[in-house]
């Protein structure tokens, strides 16, 4: 394989939502800890997250929602982070990930991204005219030695990974809650299929493990068949 092995790892509701609402002010990381019946078992997701790959791919929008543009600088970890971003991260956000990461790779099509103003030894930029996930993954492996990577982006980017057949495994923690809302982001968003000819774009899965966690949480692990 000329790209890393990929695993989609996410926290979602029973109805597949990965946010608590349709605005950036609403977020499971901020909201679940405040809700009785969810807060008690939430720690399990973060504990499992600590066991995922040493390469992690996220979106700039999600990270901006989590406050990296203003957070105090973190301690260095052994995880290498990849962020896809055109406009959501500022210079502080870039420096935050440089401080956090063993190696930090920014994927962008914005030639004026604030990252170009920063000089850090562990900062690497993949600049594309248009986003190509396949090309970016190939470069992560060939130029940066990435063999396995965990994907934790938003629903739209997850949809691009799905349609381009770039998921190898899916690992989801299911929280015991129904959220609803047609405009609330789900595990996989993006364009809907409109004809039977497109059914080959589905991601068919084989269940590898189903774990009943504490406080009514579940962990579901799948291999993508096709």
GROMACS .gro file of C-alpha atoms in nm:
model
  226
    1UNK     CA    1   0.000   0.000   0.000
    2UNK     CA    2   0.141   0.339  -0.099
    3UNK     CA    3  -0.039   0.519   0.184
    4UNK     CA    4  -0.077   0.472   0.560
    5UNK     CA    5  -0.330   0.231   0.707
    6UNK     CA    6  -0.619   0.451   0.823
    7UNK     CA    7  -0.866   0.418   1.110
    8UNK     CA    8  -1.165   0.646   1.159
    9UNK     CA    9  -1.194   0.692   1.536
   10UNK     CA   10  -1.483   0.902   1.666
   11UNK     CA   11  -1.726   0.955   1.951
   12UNK     CA   12  -2.085   0.961   1.834
   13UNK     CA   13  -2.443   0.947   1.961
   14UNK     CA   14  -2.673   0.650   1.901
   15UNK     CA   15  -2.816   0.837   1.602
   16UNK     CA   16  -2.470   0.900   1.458
   17UNK     CA   17  -2.420   1.266   1.556
   18UNK     CA   18  -2.068   1.388   1.635
   19UNK     CA   19  -2.178   1.727   1.766
   20UNK     CA   20  -2.455   1.840   1.999
   21UNK     CA   21  -2.591   2.094   1.750
   22UNK     CA   22  -2.551   2.287   1.428
   23UNK     CA   23  -2.328   2.572   1.549
   24UNK     CA   24  -1.962   2.581   1.649
   25UNK     CA   25  -2.069   2.686   2.000
   26UNK     CA   26  -2.207   2.335   2.051
   27UNK     CA   27  -1.956   2.052   2.084
   28UNK     CA   28  -1.955   1.709   2.246
   29UNK     CA   29  -1.621   1.770   2.420
   30UNK     CA   30  -1.764   2.076   2.593
   31UNK     CA   31  -2.124   1.963   2.637
   32UNK     CA   32  -2.117   1.592   2.729
   33UNK     CA   33  -1.926   1.654   3.057
   34UNK     CA   34  -2.217   1.875   3.169
   35UNK     CA   35  -2.492   1.618   3.107
   36UNK     CA   36  -2.592   1.361   3.367
   37UNK     CA   37  -2.594   1.013   3.217
   38UNK     CA   38  -2.318   1.105   2.969
   39UNK     CA   39  -2.049   1.257   3.189
   40UNK     CA   40  -2.003   0.942   3.398
   41UNK     CA   41  -1.876   0.722   3.113
   42UNK     CA   42  -1.716   0.981   2.889
   43UNK     CA   43  -1.367   0.919   3.029
   44UNK     CA   44  -1.361   0.583   2.851
   45UNK     CA   45  -1.352   0.751   2.510
   46UNK     CA   46  -1.051   0.960   2.606
   47UNK     CA   47  -0.876   0.659   2.757
   48UNK     CA   48  -0.924   0.463   2.434
   49UNK     CA   49  -0.806   0.766   2.236
   50UNK     CA   50  -0.472   0.745   2.419
   51UNK     CA   51  -0.418   0.398   2.267
   52UNK     CA   52  -0.471   0.500   1.904
   53UNK     CA   53  -0.200   0.550   1.637
   54UNK     CA   54   0.102   0.774   1.690
   55UNK     CA   55  -0.014   0.973   1.386
   56UNK     CA   56  -0.342   1.164   1.414
   57UNK     CA   57  -0.525   1.355   1.140
   58UNK     CA   58  -0.768   1.634   1.229
   59UNK     CA   59  -0.934   1.935   1.067
   60UNK     CA   60  -0.851   2.296   1.144
   61UNK     CA   61  -1.218   2.377   1.198
   62UNK     CA   62  -1.260   2.111   1.466
   63UNK     CA   63  -0.941   2.221   1.640
   64UNK     CA   64  -1.044   2.587   1.630
   65UNK     CA   65  -1.374   2.485   1.795
   66UNK     CA   66  -1.166   2.322   2.069
   67UNK     CA   67  -0.983   2.649   2.129
   68UNK     CA   68  -0.628   2.582   2.009
   69UNK     CA   69  -0.603   2.937   1.871
   70UNK     CA   70  -0.604   3.075   2.224
   71UNK     CA   71  -0.501   2.785   2.451
   72UNK     CA   72  -0.177   2.801   2.647
   73UNK     CA   73   0.108   2.604   2.494
   74UNK     CA   74   0.096   2.229   2.568
   75UNK     CA   75   0.367   1.985   2.664
   76UNK     CA   76   0.537   1.785   2.388
   77UNK     CA   77   0.392   1.442   2.311
   78UNK     CA   78   0.512   1.148   2.102
   79UNK     CA   79   0.215   1.188   1.865
   80UNK     CA   80   0.262   1.341   1.519
   81UNK     CA   81  -0.036   1.554   1.414
   82UNK     CA   82  -0.166   1.625   1.065
   83UNK     CA   83  -0.412   1.910   1.022
   84UNK     CA   84  -0.614   1.990   0.711
   85UNK     CA   85  -0.681   2.364   0.719
   86UNK     CA   86  -0.721   2.667   0.496
   87UNK     CA   87  -0.852   2.941   0.724
   88UNK     CA   88  -0.939   2.827   1.077
   89UNK     CA   89  -0.598   2.815   1.248
   90UNK     CA   90  -0.406   3.132   1.330
   91UNK     CA   91  -0.034   3.158   1.410
   92UNK     CA   92  -0.096   3.070   1.774
   93UNK     CA   93  -0.285   2.759   1.667
   94UNK     CA   94   0.003   2.651   1.444
   95UNK     CA   95   0.256   2.710   1.722
   96UNK     CA   96   0.030   2.515   1.957
   97UNK     CA   97   0.055   2.208   1.735
   98UNK     CA   98   0.429   2.253   1.686
   99UNK     CA   99   0.465   2.248   2.065
  100UNK     CA  100   0.235   1.946   2.100
  101UNK     CA  101   0.361   1.731   1.813
  102UNK     CA  102   0.660   1.511   1.751
  103UNK     CA  103   0.612   1.610   1.387
  104UNK     CA  104   0.343   1.851   1.267
  105UNK     CA  105   0.221   1.842   0.908
  106UNK     CA  106  -0.022   2.103   0.776
  107UNK     CA  107  -0.217   2.024   0.459
  108UNK     CA  108  -0.348   2.338   0.294
  109UNK     CA  109  -0.443   2.494  -0.040
  110UNK     CA  110  -0.410   2.846   0.102
  111UNK     CA  111  -0.078   2.989  -0.014
  112UNK     CA  112  -0.118   3.271   0.240
  113UNK     CA  113  -0.184   3.047   0.539
  114UNK     CA  114  -0.031   3.185   0.865
  115UNK     CA  115   0.180   2.869   0.889
  116UNK     CA  116   0.410   3.003   0.617
  117UNK     CA  117   0.518   3.278   0.859
  118UNK     CA  118   0.639   3.029   1.120
  119UNK     CA  119   0.977   2.859   1.138
  120UNK     CA  120   0.978   2.547   1.352
  121UNK     CA  121   1.195   2.240   1.296
  122UNK     CA  122   0.903   1.999   1.326
  123UNK     CA  123   0.662   2.198   1.102
  124UNK     CA  124   0.606   2.061   0.752
  125UNK     CA  125   0.357   2.195   0.498
  126UNK     CA  126   0.192   2.006   0.214
  127UNK     CA  127   0.054   2.281  -0.011
  128UNK     CA  128  -0.191   2.171  -0.281
  129UNK     CA  129  -0.381   2.372  -0.541
  130UNK     CA  130  -0.687   2.163  -0.453
  131UNK     CA  131  -0.723   1.918  -0.168
  132UNK     CA  132  -0.621   1.566  -0.268
  133UNK     CA  133  -0.648   1.325   0.022
  134UNK     CA  134  -0.485   1.044  -0.177
  135UNK     CA  135  -0.182   1.255  -0.264
  136UNK     CA  136  -0.153   1.386   0.091
  137UNK     CA  137  -0.162   1.035   0.237
  138UNK     CA  138   0.100   0.916  -0.013
  139UNK     CA  139   0.330   1.201   0.091
  140UNK     CA  140   0.272   1.132   0.460
  141UNK     CA  141   0.403   0.782   0.406
  142UNK     CA  142   0.681   0.844   0.153
  143UNK     CA  143   0.815   1.173   0.291
  144UNK     CA  144   0.734   1.150   0.661
  145UNK     CA  145   0.736   0.778   0.739
  146UNK     CA  146   0.372   0.756   0.847
  147UNK     CA  147   0.261   0.391   0.842
  148UNK     CA  148  -0.066   0.410   1.037
  149UNK     CA  149  -0.287   0.711   1.108
  150UNK     CA  150  -0.604   0.778   1.307
  151UNK     CA  151  -0.862   1.002   1.137
  152UNK     CA  152  -1.068   1.233   1.361
  153UNK     CA  153  -1.207   1.499   1.132
  154UNK     CA  154  -1.556   1.645   1.087
  155UNK     CA  155  -1.838   1.486   0.896
  156UNK     CA  156  -1.765   1.656   0.563
  157UNK     CA  157  -1.400   1.550   0.549
  158UNK     CA  158  -1.495   1.204   0.674
  159UNK     CA  159  -1.731   1.189   0.377
  160UNK     CA  160  -1.443   1.262   0.138
  161UNK     CA  161  -1.235   0.985   0.293
  162UNK     CA  162  -1.528   0.746   0.253
  163UNK     CA  163  -1.606   0.830  -0.110
  164UNK     CA  164  -1.238   0.802  -0.206
  165UNK     CA  165  -1.213   0.460  -0.037
  166UNK     CA  166  -0.947   0.577   0.207
  167UNK     CA  167  -1.078   0.418   0.527
  168UNK     CA  168  -0.936   0.080   0.629
  169UNK     CA  169  -1.088   0.052   0.976
  170UNK     CA  170  -1.367   0.221   1.172
  171UNK     CA  171  -1.355   0.242   1.552
  172UNK     CA  172  -1.645   0.428   1.716
  173UNK     CA  173  -1.743   0.486   2.077
  174UNK     CA  174  -2.120   0.524   2.103
  175UNK     CA  175  -2.255   0.750   2.375
  176UNK     CA  176  -2.600   0.670   2.521
  177UNK     CA  177  -2.781   0.972   2.382
  178UNK     CA  178  -3.005   1.076   2.095
  179UNK     CA  179  -2.928   1.423   1.956
  180UNK     CA  180  -3.125   1.465   1.634
  181UNK     CA  181  -3.134   1.761   1.398
  182UNK     CA  182  -3.091   1.735   1.023
  183UNK     CA  183  -2.823   2.008   1.027
  184UNK     CA  184  -2.620   1.853   1.310
  185UNK     CA  185  -2.299   1.693   1.185
  186UNK     CA  186  -2.291   1.315   1.166
  187UNK     CA  187  -2.012   1.061   1.146
  188UNK     CA  188  -2.023   1.086   0.766
  189UNK     CA  189  -2.162   1.395   0.592
  190UNK     CA  190  -2.102   1.540   0.245
  191UNK     CA  191  -2.294   1.475  -0.076
  192UNK     CA  192  -2.565   1.211  -0.071
  193UNK     CA  193  -2.585   0.940  -0.335
  194UNK     CA  194  -2.847   1.005  -0.601
  195UNK     CA  195  -2.852   0.687  -0.809
  196UNK     CA  196  -2.801   0.312  -0.783
  197UNK     CA  197  -2.492   0.349  -1.002
  198UNK     CA  198  -2.323   0.515  -0.703
  199UNK     CA  199  -2.384   0.230  -0.459
  200UNK     CA  200  -2.022   0.122  -0.503
  201UNK     CA  201  -1.934   0.433  -0.302
  202UNK     CA  202  -2.083   0.281   0.013
  203UNK     CA  203  -1.843   0.170   0.285
  204UNK     CA  204  -1.931  -0.190   0.365
  205UNK     CA  205  -1.801  -0.304   0.704
  206UNK     CA  206  -1.722  -0.629   0.884
  207UNK     CA  207  -1.762  -0.621   1.262
  208UNK     CA  208  -1.443  -0.716   1.444
  209UNK     CA  209  -1.538  -0.636   1.801
  210UNK     CA  210  -1.833  -0.509   2.003
  211UNK     CA  211  -1.751  -0.406   2.359
  212UNK     CA  212  -2.007  -0.309   2.621
  213UNK     CA  213  -1.839  -0.036   2.823
  214UNK     CA  214  -1.944   0.114   3.154
  215UNK     CA  215  -2.237   0.355   3.193
  216UNK     CA  216  -2.416   0.233   2.878
  217UNK     CA  217  -2.135   0.326   2.636
  218UNK     CA  218  -2.038   0.093   2.349
  219UNK     CA  219  -1.725   0.046   2.141
  220UNK     CA  220  -1.770  -0.087   1.787
  221UNK     CA  221  -1.467  -0.187   1.577
  222UNK     CA  222  -1.499  -0.267   1.206
  223UNK     CA  223  -1.281  -0.352   0.909
  224UNK     CA  224  -1.381  -0.184   0.584
  225UNK     CA  225  -1.444  -0.457   0.325
  226UNK     CA  226  -1.504  -0.228   0.027
   0.00000   0.00000   0.00000
